[in-house]
Amino acid sequence: MSLTVSEVKDCAHLARLGIEERDVGSYAKDLSGMLDLMTQMNDLDTDGVEPMAHPMDQVQRLRADVVTEQVDREKFQAIAPQVEAGLYLVPKVIE
Amino acid sequence: MYNKTIAELAKSLRSGEFSSVDLTLAFLDRIKQHHSLNTYITVTEEQALQSAKAADLRLATGKAELLTGIPMAQKDIFCTEGIKTSCGSKMLDNFIAPYNATVVDKFNSAGAVMLGKLNMDEFAMGSSNETSYYGAVKNPWDTNTVPGGSSGGSAAAVAARLAACATGTDTGGSIRQPAALCGITGLKPTYGRVSRYGMIAYASSLDQGGPMTRNAEDAAIMLQTMAGFDNKDSTSVDLPVPDYRAGLSNSLEGLKIGLPKEFFGEGLNSDVAATLEAAINEYRKLGATVTEVSMPSLKLAIPAYYVIAPAECSANLSRFDGVRFGYRCENPADLTDLYTRSRGEGFGKEVKRRILMGTYALSAGYYDAYYIKAQKIRRLISEDFKKALSEVDVMMGPVTPSTAFGIGEKIDNPIEMYLSDIYTIAINLAGVPAMSVPAGFSEGKPVGLQIIGNYFAEDKLLNIAHQYQQVTDWHTQIPKGFE
Amino acid sequence: MRSQWETVIGLEIHAQLATKSKIFSGASTAYGAEPNTQACAVDLGLPGVLPVLNEEAVRMAVIFGMAVEAHIAPYSVFARKNYFYPDLPKGYQISQMELPIVGIGHLDIDVDGVSKRIGITRAHLEEDAGKSLHENFHGLTGIDLNRAGTPLLEIVSEPEMSSAKEAVAYMRKIHELVRYLGICDGNMQEGSFRCDANVSVRPKGQKAFGTRAEIKNINSFKFVEKAINHEVERQIELIESGGKVVQETRLYDSDKDETRSMRSKEEANDYRYFPDPDLLPVLVDEDFKAQIKAQLPELPQAKKQRFKDSYALDEENATILTSSRQLGDYFETVVKESACSAKICANWVTGDLLAALNKANLEITDSPVSHERLAGLLTRISDDTISGKIAKQVFEEMWQSTATADQIIEAKGLKQITDTGAIEAIIDKIIADNLDQVEQYRSGKDKVFGFFVGQVMKEMQGKASPGEVNKMLKEKLK
């Protein structure tokens, strides 16, 4: 199994992950190596096996509908890269 | 005084042999002295001294807990309010957490003194601590070698006596492997035993925080504080927390130990194997019986893990987008540029590799072949554990195939690095608890024995480790230059 | 030309659930707060935070499911829908994909007196996103995350509507229902209730669906009709001129009355759904369902049938009176409090009262005429104190004041004359003045009878019982 340079670029775009052009090849190689590892999974017949998403066979606990959080906007926005008038600023969003 | 265990320190603090402030100053001094190990990302000297003063007052009132006044350190993956929480990444180099992780709150209310935040692999992705933005941590047993990872800073700091104890997190071995390579005691609790709230997520269905200490008794003391239900974490389990120290002295007479034959095959260093053999013999002497068990699906743990963990991490790390906190690139041209460059510049290579892998495994057309397949294998592995642990009380085996490797030795070969997690990863997939206990040395480097128990059997694991530590002294060895 | 084409419409309705706190955090959902003052650590997606599910959101979803007779999933699963957008703090939306909480159900709509059953494919719980504000911040966009994490129920219909009119009827019916159930305030200006429409056309008789376009974020009934009609026209024109409809997301611009392609979202999205590892499967067991069922209000359909059966109402009145829970309650209280027949009560509530409310743009809960006062008025009709005609006059007075019907009748002297002697005198006078008409009536022209009634009532300023007048006139004219 191998991953092409263009597949790596597609994934990088989906993940909005900038990768240097000169590194694309090495990512393709590493990921292909990982995929090789993964193809071992096909050695095992898993027909009829229920996929396991959590280690515990538990169900979701529900929270009472009560307002418990008082928001300190100043504290949260002190760590933000760019804010104005209480809003987080980003480059213009075009719809 | 920095050589004492938590239990011993607690006694000294109560007898007035020294105060928490004295103790804290001694540790802060050592941290400076051994700065070159690179174990700490942030040292919180001022806050530490404040907490130590408060602890001394509390000790004087007689309302102290065992951890009151004990200088410890947090892996830099736990959010600490008002204190930089970097997760070993450039992405969070400027991140002052605005809230405390539940675990941090618990240590605070126990009166523990936090010395600082410990180095780690970036976003806990790595087995050598070399992926940290803050540089590699050195193993105090041999400073040319790695301390393991991702909780490498924690393991090295405890081994070098730069903290009485430390927190770690374990997604695929990140507590046990560095504990083994640094010759300390590390416990990965049952998934859901310790709250994940405020612990920056790598792979949510696998991550679990736990203690990293000098011995099993200290691990019991730490876990006592860390464990428990948290209504802020949906995956936290609402079960009472037993008294972990209560059963430490129980006899091991009649204990049934299983050795998974898959753990002792090809790939295991023969010197390590011999060391483990000796350790298991000690258990025989303590009255345990040893049988072989089989875990047929185990060999697929690595491929399944390297689908599931990257898949979860690819989504978990999407929030690092340069909008509300963390690193933002200079002068983004547009929104896509903001995302792409902030993330491209903020994340290191191993993190990117895993995000790409996870993105690929979840993308249209591959989901069933990779993600669903991996989850099915996860089920089979967990059934292997359930079956084996219905036949024996605990299982034992290696933590790592060999002792600490050289810094730079494997970093350019990620696959080889992944394969070295072979003995730890399956435990996270199943969610059962496991420990690494110092079991000897190979060419002067520590070897860890892994003890794997059933769900919520932490008390039993601690008992088994403690009994071993009553008849051996591997855990009391101090690396040269750190005495 | 248009008659060769058939339209296929499916709607995805987003109803914000009327919980106090968010779906996965304890922050308030109240509308209109200062930006980012209701976005807590969890809503901001800070590193390390975790979601915990709001019980009320689950309860409301199940209530909806029961109301549309849907299958309620014993286990439903939250999944992450991955995409990057600044109003989506975590880079994924927590939603439900493979196992939604509400499965297949249905809803009956009426269009031009014809009833049609529309299938509901599913309804699932998810979190709302924040808002992007495009006012000028030096050419930047401002992000307010107060709305992020507000619970949404996404109700997905089958593609079974064949006109904009049907789509509107369906949307109205869902709107009415969620408000009736008290699970959504339905405020469309504030975005509590909005809809995406999937529209396609195909040649009449063709089985396969045409390529659909999705029109996003329509927040009024008027716009849904206009947007769909516009889109249908666009697609037909496109196909007839040799073009092809492309599957895409389009935005309805109400100012220009047109839909346009949303370029920024055009690229094929691969949402990489997978089960959210921070949340466990949601269990809705028989106990939980029984608990909800016990609290469930009588549903519109059942109530309508009951109104028809026990109050002998016609279809129209029964439909109107069960369109909202409050209106039905008002009506039933009036019936109970007045000595009047249910039918007359129904006519008054759906007639004069609703007309006045509509004119004043008021809801039934804000009616200036309370149920006690209306009941008082209707009682005076039934005991013949006033006629229906006078009652209308009294009602108008009541609308303007706080006086009771009795106070107004008394003050204005509107009481019906029951003294038969007085009525008889007037009848005699009218007969004497209109001998020609008397002749006509007696020669078999029954119609003229109405003339006499009118004259008598006019003379009496409406204050006589029409029944009494009729009876006496018939006697005199024999």
Short mmCIF file of N, CA and C in Angstrom, two decimals, chain B residues 20-85:
data_model
loop_
_atom_site.label_atom_id
_atom_site.label_comp_id
_atom_site.label_asym_id
_atom_site.label_seq_id
_atom_site.Cartn_x
_atom_site.Cartn_y
_atom_site.Cartn_z
N SER B 20 7.82 22.14 54.60
CA SER B 20 7.54 22.04 53.17
C SER B 20 8.31 23.10 52.40
N VAL B 21 8.48 24.27 53.03
CA VAL B 21 9.26 25.33 52.37
C VAL B 21 10.71 24.87 52.19
N ASP B 22 11.31 24.27 53.25
CA ASP B 22 12.68 23.74 53.13
C ASP B 22 12.78 22.75 51.97
N LEU B 23 11.83 21.87 52.00
CA LEU B 23 11.81 20.79 51.01
C LEU B 23 11.65 21.35 49.59
N THR B 24 10.74 22.30 49.46
CA THR B 24 10.48 22.90 48.16
C THR B 24 11.72 23.63 47.66
N LEU B 25 12.37 24.37 48.55
CA LEU B 25 13.60 25.07 48.17
C LEU B 25 14.67 24.09 47.71
N ALA B 26 14.77 22.97 48.41
CA ALA B 26 15.76 21.95 48.04
C ALA B 26 15.49 21.42 46.63
N PHE B 27 14.23 21.14 46.34
CA PHE B 27 13.89 20.64 45.00
C PHE B 27 14.13 21.71 43.94
N LEU B 28 13.73 22.95 44.24
CA LEU B 28 13.91 24.03 43.27
C LEU B 28 15.39 24.19 42.96
N ASP B 29 16.19 24.03 43.98
CA ASP B 29 17.63 24.14 43.81
C ASP B 29 18.16 23.03 42.90
N ARG B 30 17.69 21.84 43.16
CA ARG B 30 18.12 20.68 42.33
C ARG B 30 17.68 20.84 40.88
N ILE B 31 16.48 21.38 40.70
CA ILE B 31 15.97 21.57 39.33
C ILE B 31 16.93 22.48 38.56
N LYS B 32 17.39 23.54 39.25
CA LYS B 32 18.35 24.46 38.61
C LYS B 32 19.65 23.74 38.31
N GLN B 33 20.09 23.00 39.30
CA GLN B 33 21.36 22.31 39.21
C GLN B 33 21.38 21.31 38.05
N HIS B 34 20.23 20.63 37.84
CA HIS B 34 20.18 19.61 36.78
C HIS B 34 19.34 20.06 35.60
N HIS B 35 19.45 21.36 35.36
CA HIS B 35 18.72 21.99 34.27
C HIS B 35 18.96 21.29 32.92
N SER B 36 20.19 20.76 32.77
CA SER B 36 20.55 20.19 31.46
C SER B 36 19.77 18.93 31.10
N LEU B 37 19.09 18.32 32.10
CA LEU B 37 18.25 17.15 31.75
C LEU B 37 17.04 17.58 30.93
N ASN B 38 16.70 18.87 31.05
CA ASN B 38 15.59 19.45 30.29
C ASN B 38 14.23 18.83 30.66
N THR B 39 14.07 18.53 31.94
CA THR B 39 12.83 17.87 32.36
C THR B 39 11.66 18.84 32.50
N TYR B 40 11.96 20.08 32.88
CA TYR B 40 10.87 21.04 33.10
C TYR B 40 10.72 21.99 31.91
N ILE B 41 9.48 22.25 31.53
CA ILE B 41 9.22 23.31 30.54
C ILE B 41 9.02 24.62 31.30
N THR B 42 8.32 24.54 32.41
CA THR B 42 8.07 25.72 33.24
C THR B 42 8.32 25.36 34.69
N VAL B 43 9.10 26.20 35.39
CA VAL B 43 9.25 26.02 36.83
C VAL B 43 8.46 27.14 37.49
N THR B 44 7.56 26.76 38.38
CA THR B 44 6.68 27.76 39.00
C THR B 44 7.17 28.04 40.42
N GLU B 45 8.33 28.63 40.48
CA GLU B 45 9.02 28.81 41.76
C GLU B 45 8.17 29.58 42.77
N GLU B 46 7.67 30.73 42.32
CA GLU B 46 6.91 31.60 43.22
C GLU B 46 5.67 30.90 43.78
N GLN B 47 4.88 30.35 42.87
CA GLN B 47 3.66 29.66 43.31
C GLN B 47 4.00 28.49 44.23
N ALA B 48 5.11 27.80 43.90
CA ALA B 48 5.50 26.63 44.69
C ALA B 48 5.79 27.04 46.13
N LEU B 49 6.52 28.13 46.28
CA LEU B 49 6.85 28.57 47.63
C LEU B 49 5.61 29.03 48.40
N GLN B 50 4.70 29.67 47.66
CA GLN B 50 3.44 30.07 48.29
C GLN B 50 2.67 28.85 48.78
N SER B 51 2.55 27.84 47.89
CA SER B 51 1.82 26.63 48.29
C SER B 51 2.53 25.95 49.45
N ALA B 52 3.87 25.99 49.44
CA ALA B 52 4.62 25.33 50.51
C ALA B 52 4.34 26.00 51.85
N LYS B 53 4.27 27.34 51.82
CA LYS B 53 3.95 28.08 53.05
C LYS B 53 2.57 27.69 53.54
N ALA B 54 1.61 27.68 52.60
CA ALA B 54 0.24 27.31 52.96
C ALA B 54 0.21 25.89 53.51
N ALA B 55 1.01 25.02 52.90
CA ALA B 55 1.04 23.62 53.34
C ALA B 55 1.59 23.51 54.76
N ASP B 56 2.63 24.31 55.04
CA ASP B 56 3.20 24.28 56.40
C ASP B 56 2.16 24.69 57.44
N LEU B 57 1.36 25.71 57.09
CA LEU B 57 0.30 26.15 57.99
C LEU B 57 -0.71 25.03 58.20
N ARG B 58 -1.07 24.40 57.10
CA ARG B 58 -2.06 23.33 57.16
C ARG B 58 -1.52 22.14 57.98
N LEU B 59 -0.26 21.85 57.76
CA LEU B 59 0.35 20.75 58.54
C LEU B 59 0.30 21.06 60.02
N ALA B 60 0.48 22.34 60.34
CA ALA B 60 0.48 22.74 61.74
C ALA B 60 -0.89 22.56 62.39
N THR B 61 -1.94 22.69 61.57
CA THR B 61 -3.30 22.53 62.12
C THR B 61 -3.66 21.07 62.30
N GLY B 62 -2.87 20.19 61.72
CA GLY B 62 -3.17 18.76 61.83
C GLY B 62 -4.24 18.31 60.86
N LYS B 63 -4.64 19.20 59.95
CA LYS B 63 -5.68 18.81 58.98
C LYS B 63 -5.08 18.49 57.62
N ALA B 64 -3.84 18.08 57.61
CA ALA B 64 -3.16 17.83 56.35
C ALA B 64 -3.47 16.44 55.80
N GLU B 65 -3.31 16.31 54.50
CA GLU B 65 -3.41 14.99 53.85
C GLU B 65 -2.00 14.51 53.57
N LEU B 66 -1.90 13.27 53.12
CA LEU B 66 -0.56 12.73 52.88
C LEU B 66 0.25 13.56 51.89
N LEU B 67 -0.44 14.14 50.91
CA LEU B 67 0.28 14.89 49.88
C LEU B 67 0.52 16.35 50.25
N THR B 68 -0.03 16.78 51.37
CA THR B 68 0.14 18.18 51.75
C THR B 68 1.63 18.50 51.94
N GLY B 69 2.05 19.51 51.19
CA GLY B 69 3.43 19.95 51.32
C GLY B 69 4.43 19.16 50.51
N ILE B 70 3.96 18.16 49.77
CA ILE B 70 4.87 17.32 48.97
C ILE B 70 5.14 17.99 47.63
N PRO B 71 6.39 18.27 47.30
CA PRO B 71 6.71 18.91 46.02
C PRO B 71 6.60 17.90 44.87
N MET B 72 5.70 18.19 43.97
CA MET B 72 5.48 17.30 42.83
C MET B 72 5.41 18.16 41.57
N ALA B 73 5.28 17.51 40.43
CA ALA B 73 5.19 18.29 39.20
C ALA B 73 4.16 17.67 38.26
N GLN B 74 3.61 18.52 37.42
CA GLN B 74 2.56 18.09 36.49
C GLN B 74 3.13 17.96 35.08
N LYS B 75 2.76 16.91 34.42
CA LYS B 75 3.06 16.81 32.98
C LYS B 75 2.40 18.01 32.31
N ASP B 76 3.05 18.61 31.35
CA ASP B 76 2.54 19.85 30.78
C ASP B 76 1.34 19.65 29.84
N ILE B 77 0.65 18.56 30.06
CA ILE B 77 -0.56 18.27 29.29
C ILE B 77 -1.80 18.62 30.12
N PHE B 78 -1.59 18.81 31.44
CA PHE B 78 -2.69 19.16 32.34
C PHE B 78 -2.82 20.67 32.43
N CYS B 79 -4.01 21.18 32.20
CA CYS B 79 -4.22 22.62 32.24
C CYS B 79 -4.08 23.13 33.66
N THR B 80 -3.30 24.20 33.80
CA THR B 80 -3.08 24.83 35.11
C THR B 80 -3.43 26.30 34.96
N GLU B 81 -4.42 26.73 35.72
CA GLU B 81 -4.91 28.09 35.57
C GLU B 81 -3.83 29.13 35.84
N GLY B 82 -3.70 30.06 34.89
CA GLY B 82 -2.74 31.14 35.05
C GLY B 82 -1.30 30.74 34.78
N ILE B 83 -1.10 29.48 34.40
CA ILE B 83 0.26 28.99 34.16
C ILE B 83 0.33 28.39 32.76
N LYS B 84 1.41 28.68 32.09
CA LYS B 84 1.58 28.16 30.72
C LYS B 84 1.36 26.65 30.68
N THR B 85 0.58 26.22 29.72
CA THR B 85 0.30 24.80 29.52
C THR B 85 0.59 24.52 28.04
#
